[in-house]
Short mmCIF file of C-alpha atoms in Angstrom, two decimals:
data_model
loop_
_atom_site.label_atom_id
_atom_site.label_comp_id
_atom_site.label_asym_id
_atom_site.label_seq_id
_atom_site.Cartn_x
_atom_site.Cartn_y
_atom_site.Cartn_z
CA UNK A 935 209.94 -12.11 89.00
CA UNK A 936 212.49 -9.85 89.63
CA UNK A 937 211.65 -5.71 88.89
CA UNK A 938 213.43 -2.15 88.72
CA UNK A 939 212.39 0.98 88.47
CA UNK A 940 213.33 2.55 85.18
CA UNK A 941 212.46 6.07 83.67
CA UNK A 942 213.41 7.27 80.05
CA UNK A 943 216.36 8.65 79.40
CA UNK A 944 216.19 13.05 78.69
CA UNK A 945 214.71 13.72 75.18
CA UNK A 946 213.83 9.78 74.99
CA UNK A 947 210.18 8.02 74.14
CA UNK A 948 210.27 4.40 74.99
CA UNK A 949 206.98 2.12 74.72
CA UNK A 950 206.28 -0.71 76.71
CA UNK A 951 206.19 -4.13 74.61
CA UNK A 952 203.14 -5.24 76.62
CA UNK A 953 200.59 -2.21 76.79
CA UNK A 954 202.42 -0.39 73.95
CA UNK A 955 202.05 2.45 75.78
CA UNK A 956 204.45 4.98 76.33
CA UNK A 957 206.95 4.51 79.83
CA UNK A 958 205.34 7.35 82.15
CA UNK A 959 208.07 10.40 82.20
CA UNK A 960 208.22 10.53 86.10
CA UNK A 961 208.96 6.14 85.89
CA UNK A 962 207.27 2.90 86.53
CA UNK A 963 208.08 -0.41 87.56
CA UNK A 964 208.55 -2.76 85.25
CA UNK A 965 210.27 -6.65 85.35
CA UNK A 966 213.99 -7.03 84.79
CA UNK A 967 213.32 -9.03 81.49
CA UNK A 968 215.66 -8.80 78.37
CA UNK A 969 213.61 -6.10 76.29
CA UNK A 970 213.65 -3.72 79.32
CA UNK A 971 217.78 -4.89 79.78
CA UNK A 972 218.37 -4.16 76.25
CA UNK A 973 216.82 -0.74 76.93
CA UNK A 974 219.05 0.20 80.01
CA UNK A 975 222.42 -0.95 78.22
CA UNK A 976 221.01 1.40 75.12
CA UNK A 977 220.67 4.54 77.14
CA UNK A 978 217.19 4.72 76.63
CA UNK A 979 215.83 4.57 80.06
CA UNK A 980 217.43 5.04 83.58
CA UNK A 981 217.21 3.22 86.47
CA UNK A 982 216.13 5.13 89.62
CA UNK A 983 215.47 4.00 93.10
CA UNK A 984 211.75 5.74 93.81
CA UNK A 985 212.67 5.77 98.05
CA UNK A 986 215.54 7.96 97.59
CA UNK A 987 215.22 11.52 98.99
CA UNK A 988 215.82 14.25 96.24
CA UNK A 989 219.32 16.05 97.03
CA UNK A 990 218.83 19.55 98.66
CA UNK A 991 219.85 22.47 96.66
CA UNK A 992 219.34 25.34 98.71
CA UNK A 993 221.83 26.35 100.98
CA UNK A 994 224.90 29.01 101.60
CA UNK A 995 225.57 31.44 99.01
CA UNK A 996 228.78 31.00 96.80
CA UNK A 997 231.43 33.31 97.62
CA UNK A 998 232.11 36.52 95.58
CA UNK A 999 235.25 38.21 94.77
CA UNK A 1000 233.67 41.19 96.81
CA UNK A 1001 233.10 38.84 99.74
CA UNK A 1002 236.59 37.41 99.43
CA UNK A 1003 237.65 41.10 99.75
CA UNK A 1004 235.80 41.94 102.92
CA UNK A 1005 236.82 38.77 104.51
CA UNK A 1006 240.15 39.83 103.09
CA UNK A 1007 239.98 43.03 105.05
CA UNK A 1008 238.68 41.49 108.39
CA UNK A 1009 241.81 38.98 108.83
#
């Protein structure tokens, strides 16, 4: 059987139909079967894909009007 990774959705509590536990916040695997479809067309969970490699957020700082200046200045 087919599966996905799903997660729920920001500010959303979803149970599974099966263990009637709640769907872990950080996501689980579950089969691509019509409850968990019905779900992802609701906007209650998200799919994810768990390989992907979190985007990098550090990095150069955002220009300032003061650094616009000085570059200003330089040219």
């Amino acid at each position: 059987m087919k599966t996905f990774f799903i997660k729920p959705a920001p500010g959303r509590m979803v149970r599974d139909p099966d263990t009637l536990e709640f769907l872990k916040p950080d996501g689980e695997e579950k089969p691509f079967t019509p409850y968990w479809c019905r779900r992802l067309d609701d906007g209650d969970v998200i799919e994810f894909d768990p390989n992907a490699t979190p985007a990098v957020t550090a990095g150069k700082a955002k220009a300032t009007d003061a650094n616009a200046d000085a570059v200003e200045k330089k040219a």
